[in-house]
GROMACS .gro file of N, CA and C in nm:
model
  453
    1UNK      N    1  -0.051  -1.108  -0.309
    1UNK     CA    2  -0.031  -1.125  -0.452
    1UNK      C    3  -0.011  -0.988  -0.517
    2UNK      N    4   0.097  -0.960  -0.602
    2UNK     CA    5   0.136  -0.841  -0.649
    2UNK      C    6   0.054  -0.830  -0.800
    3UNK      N    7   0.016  -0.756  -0.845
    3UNK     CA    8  -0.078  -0.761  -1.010
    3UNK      C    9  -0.004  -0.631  -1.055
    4UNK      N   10   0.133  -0.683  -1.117
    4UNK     CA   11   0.172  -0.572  -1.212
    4UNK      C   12   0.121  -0.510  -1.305
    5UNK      N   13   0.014  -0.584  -1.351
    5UNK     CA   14  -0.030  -0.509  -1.488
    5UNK      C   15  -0.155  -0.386  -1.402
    6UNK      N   16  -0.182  -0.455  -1.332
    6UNK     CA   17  -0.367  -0.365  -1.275
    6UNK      C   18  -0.296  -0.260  -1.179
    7UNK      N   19  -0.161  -0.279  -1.101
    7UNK     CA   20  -0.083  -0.144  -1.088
    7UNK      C   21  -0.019  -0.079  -1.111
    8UNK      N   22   0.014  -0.099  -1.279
    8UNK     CA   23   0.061   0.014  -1.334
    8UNK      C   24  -0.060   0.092  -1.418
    9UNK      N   25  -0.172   0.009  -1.446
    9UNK     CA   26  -0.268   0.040  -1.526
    9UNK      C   27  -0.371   0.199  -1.429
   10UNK      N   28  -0.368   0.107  -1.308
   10UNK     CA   29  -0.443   0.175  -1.206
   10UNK      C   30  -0.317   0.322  -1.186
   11UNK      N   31  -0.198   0.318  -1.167
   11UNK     CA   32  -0.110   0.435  -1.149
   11UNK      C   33  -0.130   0.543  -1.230
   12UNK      N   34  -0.148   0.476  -1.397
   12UNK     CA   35  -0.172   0.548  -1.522
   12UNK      C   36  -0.299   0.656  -1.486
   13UNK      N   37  -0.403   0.539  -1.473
   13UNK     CA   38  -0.513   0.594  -1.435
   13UNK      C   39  -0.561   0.746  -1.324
   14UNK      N   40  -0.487   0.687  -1.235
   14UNK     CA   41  -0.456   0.805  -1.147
   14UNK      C   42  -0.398   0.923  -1.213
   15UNK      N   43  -0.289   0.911  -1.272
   15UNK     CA   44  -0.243   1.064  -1.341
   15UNK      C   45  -0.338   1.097  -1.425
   16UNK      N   46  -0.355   1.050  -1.550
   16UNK     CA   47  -0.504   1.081  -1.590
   16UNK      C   48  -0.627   1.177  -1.566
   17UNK      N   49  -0.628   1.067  -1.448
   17UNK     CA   50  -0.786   1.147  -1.345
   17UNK      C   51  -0.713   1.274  -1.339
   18UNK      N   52  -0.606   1.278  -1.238
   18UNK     CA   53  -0.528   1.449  -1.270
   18UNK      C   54  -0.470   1.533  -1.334
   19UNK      N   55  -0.427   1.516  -1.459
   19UNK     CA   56  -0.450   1.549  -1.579
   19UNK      C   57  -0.571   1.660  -1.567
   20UNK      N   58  -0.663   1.553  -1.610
   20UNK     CA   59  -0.818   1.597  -1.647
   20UNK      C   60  -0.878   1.693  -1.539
   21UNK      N   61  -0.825   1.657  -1.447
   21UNK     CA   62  -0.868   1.730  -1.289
   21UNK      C   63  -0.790   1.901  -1.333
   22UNK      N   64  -0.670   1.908  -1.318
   22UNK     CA   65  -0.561   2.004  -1.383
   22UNK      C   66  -0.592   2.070  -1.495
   23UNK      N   67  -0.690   2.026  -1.553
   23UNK     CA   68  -0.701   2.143  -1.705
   23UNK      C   69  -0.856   2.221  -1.645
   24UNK      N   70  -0.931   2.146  -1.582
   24UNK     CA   71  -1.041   2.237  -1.549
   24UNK      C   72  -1.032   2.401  -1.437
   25UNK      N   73  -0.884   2.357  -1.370
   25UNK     CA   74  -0.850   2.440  -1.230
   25UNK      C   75  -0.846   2.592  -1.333
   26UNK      N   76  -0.742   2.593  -1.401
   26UNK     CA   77  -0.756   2.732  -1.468
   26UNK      C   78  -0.837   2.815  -1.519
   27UNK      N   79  -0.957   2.708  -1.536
   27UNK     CA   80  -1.058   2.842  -1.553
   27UNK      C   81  -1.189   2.900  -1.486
   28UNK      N   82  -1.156   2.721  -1.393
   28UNK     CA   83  -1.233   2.802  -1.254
   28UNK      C   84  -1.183   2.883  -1.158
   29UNK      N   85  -1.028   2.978  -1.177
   29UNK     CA   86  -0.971   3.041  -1.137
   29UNK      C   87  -0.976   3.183  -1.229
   30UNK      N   88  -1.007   3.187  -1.326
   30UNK     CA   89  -0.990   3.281  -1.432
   30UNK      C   90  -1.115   3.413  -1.443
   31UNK      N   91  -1.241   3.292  -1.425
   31UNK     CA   92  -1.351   3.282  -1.449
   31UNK      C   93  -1.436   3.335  -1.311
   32UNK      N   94  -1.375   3.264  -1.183
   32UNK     CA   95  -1.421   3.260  -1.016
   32UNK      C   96  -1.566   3.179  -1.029
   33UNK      N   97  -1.507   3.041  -1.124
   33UNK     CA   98  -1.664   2.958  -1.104
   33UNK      C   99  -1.611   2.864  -0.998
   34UNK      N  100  -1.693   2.882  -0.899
   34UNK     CA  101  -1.699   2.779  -0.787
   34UNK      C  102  -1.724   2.648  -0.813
   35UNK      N  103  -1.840   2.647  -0.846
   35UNK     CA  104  -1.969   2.538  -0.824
   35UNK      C  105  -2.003   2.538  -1.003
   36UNK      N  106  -2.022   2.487  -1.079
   36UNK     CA  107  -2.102   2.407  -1.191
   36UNK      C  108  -2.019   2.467  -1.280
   37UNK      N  109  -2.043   2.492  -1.416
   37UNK     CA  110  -1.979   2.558  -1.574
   37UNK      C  111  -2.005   2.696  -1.556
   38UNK      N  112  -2.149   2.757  -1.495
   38UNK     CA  113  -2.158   2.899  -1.495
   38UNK      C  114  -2.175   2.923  -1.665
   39UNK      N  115  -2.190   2.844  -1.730
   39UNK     CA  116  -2.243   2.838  -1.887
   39UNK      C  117  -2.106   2.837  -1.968
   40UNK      N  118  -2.042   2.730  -1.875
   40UNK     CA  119  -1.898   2.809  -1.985
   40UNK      C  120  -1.852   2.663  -2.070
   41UNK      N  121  -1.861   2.656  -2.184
   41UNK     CA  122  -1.846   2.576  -2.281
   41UNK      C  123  -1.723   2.471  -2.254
   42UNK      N  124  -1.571   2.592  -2.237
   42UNK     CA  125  -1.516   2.477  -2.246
   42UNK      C  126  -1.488   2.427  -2.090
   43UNK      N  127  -1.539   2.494  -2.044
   43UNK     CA  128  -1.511   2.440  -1.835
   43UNK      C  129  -1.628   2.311  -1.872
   44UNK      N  130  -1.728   2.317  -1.916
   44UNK     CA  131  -1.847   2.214  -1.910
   44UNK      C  132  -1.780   2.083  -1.945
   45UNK      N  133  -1.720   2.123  -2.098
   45UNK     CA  134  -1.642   1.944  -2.194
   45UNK      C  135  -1.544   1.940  -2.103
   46UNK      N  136  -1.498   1.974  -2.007
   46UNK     CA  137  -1.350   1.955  -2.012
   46UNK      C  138  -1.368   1.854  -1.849
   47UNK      N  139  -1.505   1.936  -1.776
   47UNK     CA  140  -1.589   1.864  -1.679
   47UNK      C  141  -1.629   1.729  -1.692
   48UNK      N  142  -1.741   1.754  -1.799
   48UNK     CA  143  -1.737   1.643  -1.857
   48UNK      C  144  -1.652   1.507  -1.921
   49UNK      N  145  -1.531   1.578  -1.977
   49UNK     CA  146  -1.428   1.472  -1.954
   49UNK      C  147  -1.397   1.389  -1.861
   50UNK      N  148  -1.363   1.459  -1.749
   50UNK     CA  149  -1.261   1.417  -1.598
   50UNK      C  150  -1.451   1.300  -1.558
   51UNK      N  151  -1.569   1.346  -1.575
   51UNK     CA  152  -1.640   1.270  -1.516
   51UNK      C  153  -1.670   1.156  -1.598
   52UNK      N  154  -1.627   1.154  -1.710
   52UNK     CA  155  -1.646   1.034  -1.761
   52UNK      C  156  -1.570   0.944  -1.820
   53UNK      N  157  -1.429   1.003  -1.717
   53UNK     CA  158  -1.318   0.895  -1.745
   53UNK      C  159  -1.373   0.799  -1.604
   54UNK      N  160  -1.426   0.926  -1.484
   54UNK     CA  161  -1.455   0.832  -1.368
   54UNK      C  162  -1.552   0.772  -1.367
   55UNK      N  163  -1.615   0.765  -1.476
   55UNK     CA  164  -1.753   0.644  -1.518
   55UNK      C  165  -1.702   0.553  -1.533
   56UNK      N  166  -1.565   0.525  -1.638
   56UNK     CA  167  -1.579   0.400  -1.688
   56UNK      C  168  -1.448   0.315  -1.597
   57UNK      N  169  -1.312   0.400  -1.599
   57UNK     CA  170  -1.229   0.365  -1.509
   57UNK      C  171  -1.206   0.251  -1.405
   58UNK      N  172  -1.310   0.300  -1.312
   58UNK     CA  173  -1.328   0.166  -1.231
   58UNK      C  174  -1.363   0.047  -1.279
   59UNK      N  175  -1.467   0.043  -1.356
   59UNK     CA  176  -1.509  -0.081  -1.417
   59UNK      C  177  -1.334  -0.122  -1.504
   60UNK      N  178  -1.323  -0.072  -1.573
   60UNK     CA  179  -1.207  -0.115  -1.643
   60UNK      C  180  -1.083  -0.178  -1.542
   61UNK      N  181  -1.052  -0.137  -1.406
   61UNK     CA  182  -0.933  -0.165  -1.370
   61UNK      C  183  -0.969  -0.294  -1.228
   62UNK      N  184  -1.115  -0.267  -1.236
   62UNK     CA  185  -1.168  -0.395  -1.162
   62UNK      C  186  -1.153  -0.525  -1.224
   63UNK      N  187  -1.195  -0.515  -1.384
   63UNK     CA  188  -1.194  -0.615  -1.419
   63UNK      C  189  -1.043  -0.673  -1.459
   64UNK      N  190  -0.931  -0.554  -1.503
   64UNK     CA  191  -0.820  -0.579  -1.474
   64UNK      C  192  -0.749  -0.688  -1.379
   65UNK      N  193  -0.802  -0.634  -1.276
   65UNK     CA  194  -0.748  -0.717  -1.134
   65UNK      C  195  -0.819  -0.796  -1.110
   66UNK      N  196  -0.960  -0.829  -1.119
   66UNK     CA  197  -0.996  -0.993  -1.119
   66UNK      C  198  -0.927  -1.088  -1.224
   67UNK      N  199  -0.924  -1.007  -1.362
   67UNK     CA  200  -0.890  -1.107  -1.462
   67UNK      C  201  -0.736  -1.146  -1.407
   68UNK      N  202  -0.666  -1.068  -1.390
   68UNK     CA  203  -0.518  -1.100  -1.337
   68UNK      C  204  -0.543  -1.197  -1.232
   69UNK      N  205  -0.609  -1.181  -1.141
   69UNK     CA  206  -0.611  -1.274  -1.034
   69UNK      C  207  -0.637  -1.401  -1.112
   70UNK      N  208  -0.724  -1.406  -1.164
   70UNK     CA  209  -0.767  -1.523  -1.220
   70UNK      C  210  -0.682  -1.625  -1.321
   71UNK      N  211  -0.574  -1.544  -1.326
   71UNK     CA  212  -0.507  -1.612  -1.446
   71UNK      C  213  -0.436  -1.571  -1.606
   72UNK      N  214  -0.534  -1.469  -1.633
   72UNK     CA  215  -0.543  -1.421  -1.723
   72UNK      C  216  -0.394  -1.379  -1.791
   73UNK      N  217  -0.371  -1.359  -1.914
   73UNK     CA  218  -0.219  -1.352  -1.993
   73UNK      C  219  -0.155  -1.258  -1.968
   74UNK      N  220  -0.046  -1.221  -1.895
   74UNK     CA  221  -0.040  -1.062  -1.862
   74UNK      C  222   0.006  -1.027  -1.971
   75UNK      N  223   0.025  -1.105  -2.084
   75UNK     CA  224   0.077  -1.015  -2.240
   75UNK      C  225  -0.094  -0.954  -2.296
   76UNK      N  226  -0.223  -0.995  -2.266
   76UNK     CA  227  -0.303  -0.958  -2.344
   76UNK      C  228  -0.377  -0.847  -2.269
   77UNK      N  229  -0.348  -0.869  -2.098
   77UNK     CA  230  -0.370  -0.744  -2.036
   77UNK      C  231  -0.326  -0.655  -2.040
   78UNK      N  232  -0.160  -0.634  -2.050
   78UNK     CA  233  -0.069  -0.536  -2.076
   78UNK      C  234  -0.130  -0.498  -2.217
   79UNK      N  235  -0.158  -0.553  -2.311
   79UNK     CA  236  -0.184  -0.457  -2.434
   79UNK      C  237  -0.389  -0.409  -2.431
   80UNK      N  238  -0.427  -0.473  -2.352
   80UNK     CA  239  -0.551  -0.393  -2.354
   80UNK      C  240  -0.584  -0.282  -2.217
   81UNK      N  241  -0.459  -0.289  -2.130
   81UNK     CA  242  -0.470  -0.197  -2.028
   81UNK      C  243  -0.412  -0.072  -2.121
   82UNK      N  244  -0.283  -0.055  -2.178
   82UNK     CA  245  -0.208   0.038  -2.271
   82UNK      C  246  -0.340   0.079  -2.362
   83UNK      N  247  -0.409   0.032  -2.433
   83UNK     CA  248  -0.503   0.064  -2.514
   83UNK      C  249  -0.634   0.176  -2.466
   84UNK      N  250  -0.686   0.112  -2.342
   84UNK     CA  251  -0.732   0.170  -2.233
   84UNK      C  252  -0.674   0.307  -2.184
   85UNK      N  253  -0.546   0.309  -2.154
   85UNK     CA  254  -0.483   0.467  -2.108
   85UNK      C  255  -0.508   0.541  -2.247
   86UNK      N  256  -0.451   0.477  -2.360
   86UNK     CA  257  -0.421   0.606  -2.503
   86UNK      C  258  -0.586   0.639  -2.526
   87UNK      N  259  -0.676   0.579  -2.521
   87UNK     CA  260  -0.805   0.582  -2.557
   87UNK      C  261  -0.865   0.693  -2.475
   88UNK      N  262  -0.838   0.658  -2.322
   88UNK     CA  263  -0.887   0.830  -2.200
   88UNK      C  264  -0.807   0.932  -2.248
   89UNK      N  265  -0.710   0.913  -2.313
   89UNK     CA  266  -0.584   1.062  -2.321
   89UNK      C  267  -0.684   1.106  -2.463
   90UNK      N  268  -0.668   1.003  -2.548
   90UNK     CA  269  -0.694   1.084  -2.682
   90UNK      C  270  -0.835   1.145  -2.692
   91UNK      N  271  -0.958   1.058  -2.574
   91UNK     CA  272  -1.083   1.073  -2.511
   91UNK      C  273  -1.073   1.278  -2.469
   92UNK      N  274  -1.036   1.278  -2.390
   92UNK     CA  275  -0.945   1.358  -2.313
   92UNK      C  276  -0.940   1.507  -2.406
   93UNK      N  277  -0.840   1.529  -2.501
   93UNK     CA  278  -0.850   1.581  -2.608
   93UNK      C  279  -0.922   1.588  -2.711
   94UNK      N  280  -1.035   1.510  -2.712
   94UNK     CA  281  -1.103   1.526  -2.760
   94UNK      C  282  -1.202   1.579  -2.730
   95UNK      N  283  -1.228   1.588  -2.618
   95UNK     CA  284  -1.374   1.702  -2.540
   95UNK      C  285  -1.300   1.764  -2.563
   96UNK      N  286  -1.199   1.878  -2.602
   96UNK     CA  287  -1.191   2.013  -2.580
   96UNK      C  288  -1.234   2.104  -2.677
   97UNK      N  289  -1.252   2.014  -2.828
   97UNK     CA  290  -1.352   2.043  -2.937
   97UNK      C  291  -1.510   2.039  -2.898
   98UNK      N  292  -1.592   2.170  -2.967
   98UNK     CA  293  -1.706   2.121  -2.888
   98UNK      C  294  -1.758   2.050  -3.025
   99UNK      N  295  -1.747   2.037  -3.148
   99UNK     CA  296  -1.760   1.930  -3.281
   99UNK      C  297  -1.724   1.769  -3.247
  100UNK      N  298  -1.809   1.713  -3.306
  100UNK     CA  299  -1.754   1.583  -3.304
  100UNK      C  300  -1.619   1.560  -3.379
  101UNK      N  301  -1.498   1.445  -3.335
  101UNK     CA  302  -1.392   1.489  -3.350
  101UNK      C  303  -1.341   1.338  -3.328
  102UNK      N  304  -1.289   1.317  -3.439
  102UNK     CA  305  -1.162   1.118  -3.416
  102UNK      C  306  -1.127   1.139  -3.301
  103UNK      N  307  -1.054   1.211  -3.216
  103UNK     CA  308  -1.023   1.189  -3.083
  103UNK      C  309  -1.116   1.145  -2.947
  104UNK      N  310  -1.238   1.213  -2.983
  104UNK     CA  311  -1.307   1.207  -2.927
  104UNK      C  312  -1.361   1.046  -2.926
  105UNK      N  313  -1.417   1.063  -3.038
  105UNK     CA  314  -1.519   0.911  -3.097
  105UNK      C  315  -1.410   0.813  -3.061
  106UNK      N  316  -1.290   0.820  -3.125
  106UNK     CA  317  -1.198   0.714  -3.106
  106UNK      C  318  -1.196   0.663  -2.924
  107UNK      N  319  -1.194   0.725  -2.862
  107UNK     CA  320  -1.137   0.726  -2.737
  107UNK      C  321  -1.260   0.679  -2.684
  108UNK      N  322  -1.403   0.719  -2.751
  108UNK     CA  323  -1.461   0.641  -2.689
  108UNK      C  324  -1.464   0.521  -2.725
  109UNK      N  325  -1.498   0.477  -2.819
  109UNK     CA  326  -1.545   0.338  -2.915
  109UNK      C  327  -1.393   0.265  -2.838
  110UNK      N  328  -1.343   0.286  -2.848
  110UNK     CA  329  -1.175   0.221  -2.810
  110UNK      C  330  -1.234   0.151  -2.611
  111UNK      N  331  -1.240   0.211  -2.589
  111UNK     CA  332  -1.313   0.210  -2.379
  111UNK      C  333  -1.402   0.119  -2.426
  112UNK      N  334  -1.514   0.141  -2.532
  112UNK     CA  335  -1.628   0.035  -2.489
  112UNK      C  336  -1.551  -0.093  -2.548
  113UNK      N  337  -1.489  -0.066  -2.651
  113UNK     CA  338  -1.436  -0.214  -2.653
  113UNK      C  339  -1.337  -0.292  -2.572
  114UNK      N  340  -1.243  -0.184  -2.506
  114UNK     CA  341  -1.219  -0.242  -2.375
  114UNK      C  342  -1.301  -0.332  -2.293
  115UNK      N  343  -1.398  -0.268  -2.207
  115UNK     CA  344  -1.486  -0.330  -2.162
  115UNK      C  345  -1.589  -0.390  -2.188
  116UNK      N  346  -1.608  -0.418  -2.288
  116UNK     CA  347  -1.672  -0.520  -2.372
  116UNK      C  348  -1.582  -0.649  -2.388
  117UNK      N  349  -1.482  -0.610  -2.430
  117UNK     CA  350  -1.344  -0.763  -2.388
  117UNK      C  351  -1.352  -0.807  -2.300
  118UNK      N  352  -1.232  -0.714  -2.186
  118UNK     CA  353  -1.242  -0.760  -2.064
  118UNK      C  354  -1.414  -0.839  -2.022
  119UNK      N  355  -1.537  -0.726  -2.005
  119UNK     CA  356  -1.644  -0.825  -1.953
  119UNK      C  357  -1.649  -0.970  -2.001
  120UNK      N  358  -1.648  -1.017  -2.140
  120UNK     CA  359  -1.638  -1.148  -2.165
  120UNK      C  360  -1.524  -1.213  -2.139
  121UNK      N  361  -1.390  -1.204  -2.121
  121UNK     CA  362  -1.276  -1.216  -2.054
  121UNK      C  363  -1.339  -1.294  -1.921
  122UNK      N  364  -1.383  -1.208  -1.857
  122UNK     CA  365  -1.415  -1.258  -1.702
  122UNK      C  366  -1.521  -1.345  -1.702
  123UNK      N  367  -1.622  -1.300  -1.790
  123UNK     CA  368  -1.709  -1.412  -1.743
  123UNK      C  369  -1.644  -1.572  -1.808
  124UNK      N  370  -1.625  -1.549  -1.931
  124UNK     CA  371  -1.545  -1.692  -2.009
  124UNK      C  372  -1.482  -1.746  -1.880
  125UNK      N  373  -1.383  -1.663  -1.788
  125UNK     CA  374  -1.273  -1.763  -1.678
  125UNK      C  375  -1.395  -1.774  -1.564
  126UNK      N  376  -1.474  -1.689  -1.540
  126UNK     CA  377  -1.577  -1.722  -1.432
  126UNK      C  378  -1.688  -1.859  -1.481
  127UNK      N  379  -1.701  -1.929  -1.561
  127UNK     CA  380  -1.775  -2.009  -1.624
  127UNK      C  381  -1.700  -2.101  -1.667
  128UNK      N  382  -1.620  -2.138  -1.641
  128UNK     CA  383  -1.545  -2.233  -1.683
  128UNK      C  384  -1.502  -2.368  -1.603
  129UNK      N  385  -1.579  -2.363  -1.494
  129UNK     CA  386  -1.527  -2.425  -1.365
  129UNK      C  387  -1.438  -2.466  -1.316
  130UNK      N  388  -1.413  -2.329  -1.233
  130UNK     CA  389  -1.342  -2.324  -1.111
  130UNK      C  390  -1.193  -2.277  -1.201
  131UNK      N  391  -1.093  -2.298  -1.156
  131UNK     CA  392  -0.949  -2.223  -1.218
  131UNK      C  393  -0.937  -2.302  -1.356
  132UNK      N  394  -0.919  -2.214  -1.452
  132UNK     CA  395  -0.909  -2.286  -1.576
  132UNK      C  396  -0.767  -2.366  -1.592
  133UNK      N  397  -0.796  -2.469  -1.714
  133UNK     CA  398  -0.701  -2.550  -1.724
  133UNK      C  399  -0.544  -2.496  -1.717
  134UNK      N  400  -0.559  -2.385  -1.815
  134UNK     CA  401  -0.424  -2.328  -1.892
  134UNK      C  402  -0.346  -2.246  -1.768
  135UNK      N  403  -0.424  -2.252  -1.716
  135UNK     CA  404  -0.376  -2.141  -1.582
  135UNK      C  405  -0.343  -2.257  -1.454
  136UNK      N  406  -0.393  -2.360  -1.418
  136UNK     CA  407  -0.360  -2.438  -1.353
  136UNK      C  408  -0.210  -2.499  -1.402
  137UNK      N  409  -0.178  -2.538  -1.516
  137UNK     CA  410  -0.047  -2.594  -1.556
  137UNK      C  411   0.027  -2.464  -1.557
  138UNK      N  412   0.001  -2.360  -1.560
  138UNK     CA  413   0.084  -2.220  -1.538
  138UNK      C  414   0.111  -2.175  -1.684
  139UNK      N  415   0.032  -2.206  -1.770
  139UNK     CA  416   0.017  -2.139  -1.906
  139UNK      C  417  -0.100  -2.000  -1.865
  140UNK      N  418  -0.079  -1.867  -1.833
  140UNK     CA  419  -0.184  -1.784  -1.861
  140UNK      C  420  -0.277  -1.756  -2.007
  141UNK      N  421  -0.408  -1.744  -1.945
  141UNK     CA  422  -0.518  -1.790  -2.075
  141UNK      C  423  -0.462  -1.634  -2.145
  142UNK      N  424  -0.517  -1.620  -2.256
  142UNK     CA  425  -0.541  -1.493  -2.334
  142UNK      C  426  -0.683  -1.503  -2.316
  143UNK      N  427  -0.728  -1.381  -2.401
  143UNK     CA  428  -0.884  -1.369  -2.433
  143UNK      C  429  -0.965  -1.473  -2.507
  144UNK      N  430  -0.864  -1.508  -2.604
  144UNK     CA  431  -0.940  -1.613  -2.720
  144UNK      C  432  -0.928  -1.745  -2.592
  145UNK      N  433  -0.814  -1.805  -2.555
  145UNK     CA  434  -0.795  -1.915  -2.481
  145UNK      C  435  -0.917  -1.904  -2.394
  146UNK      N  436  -0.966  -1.812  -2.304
  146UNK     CA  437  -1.065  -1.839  -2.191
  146UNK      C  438  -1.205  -1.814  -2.238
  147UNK      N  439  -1.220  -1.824  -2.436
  147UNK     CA  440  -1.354  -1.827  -2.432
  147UNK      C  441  -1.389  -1.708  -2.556
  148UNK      N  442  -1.300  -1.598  -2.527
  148UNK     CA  443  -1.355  -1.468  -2.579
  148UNK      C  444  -1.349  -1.424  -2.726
  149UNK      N  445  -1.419  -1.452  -2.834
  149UNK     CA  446  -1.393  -1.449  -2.962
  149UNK      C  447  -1.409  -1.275  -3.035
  150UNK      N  448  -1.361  -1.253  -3.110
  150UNK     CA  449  -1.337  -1.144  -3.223
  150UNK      C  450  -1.453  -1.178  -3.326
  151UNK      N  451  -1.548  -1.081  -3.373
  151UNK     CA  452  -1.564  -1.085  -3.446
  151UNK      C  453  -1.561  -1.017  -3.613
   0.00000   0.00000   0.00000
C-alpha cells in the first residue's frame, strides 16, 4: 500500500531534520565544539531546535500513516501534514531568538495542535468498530466524520 500523503510528509520531514542538523555544523566548526554548547547560546537554541523537532516528528508522521491506512481523507491529511512542516520551519526560526518570539510560540502551539487532532483522529477510527462506514463505501472520513470535533 503506497501512503502519499505520510511520504511526502515524512520526505519533508527529513529535509527539515537537515536543515536543522545544517545550521548547528557551522559553529561547531567555528567554535571546535565537539560534544555539548560549550556555553554557547546560539549552538544551544539551535540544538535545541533539531532535538525537538525529533521529539515530536515521529509521533506526528506515525499517526499520519496509521490514519492513512485507516481510511482517513487524504484532503484533511494533506492540509494538516502541510501545517505540520510550516509550523517545524517557522518553530525552527524561531529558536534562533533567544526572546520569546510568534515564530517560535506559533510553531509550537501549531505541532501540539497537530497532534492533538491527529491523536483524536485515530482514536475516533480506532473506536469505531472495526473499518468505519465512510471508508468501507470508499468515501474517506475527515476529522469531524470519524468523531473529531473543534472547539
Amino acid at each position: 500500500m503506497i501512503l502519499p500523503v505520510t511520504l511526502t510528509i515524512a520526505a519533508a520531514a527529513a529535509v527539515i531534520n537537515l536543515w536543522l542538523a545544517f545550521r548547528i555544523v557551522p559553529t561547531r566548526i567555528r567554535d571546535k565544539v565537539l560534544h555539548g554548547d560549550a556555553g554557547n547560546e546560539r549552538l544551544a537554541l539551535r540544538m535545541r531546535a533539531q532535538a525537538n523537532f525529533v521529539e515530536y516528528a515521529p509521533f506526528v508522521l506515525i499517526l499520519l500513516g496509521l490514519i492513512e491506512i485507516a481510511g482517513g481523507s487524504s484532503f484533511w491529511l494533506w492540509i494538516v501534514g502541510v501545517v505540520f512542516v510550516l509550523a517545524r520551519i517557522a518553530h525552527g526560526f524561531g529558536m534562533d531568538r533567544p526572546a520569546p518570539n510568534p515564530w517560535r510560540a506559533g510553531g509550537a502551539l501549531l505541532t501540539w495542535a497537530v497532534m492533538a487532532l491527529l491523536a483524536g483522529w485515530a482514536l475516533a477510527l480506532a473506536y469505531q468498530g472495526g473499518m468505519p462506514s465512510a471508508s468501507r463505501s470508499g468515501t474517506p472520513l475527515s476529522p469531524v466524520d470519524a468523531g473529531v470535533r473543534h472547539g
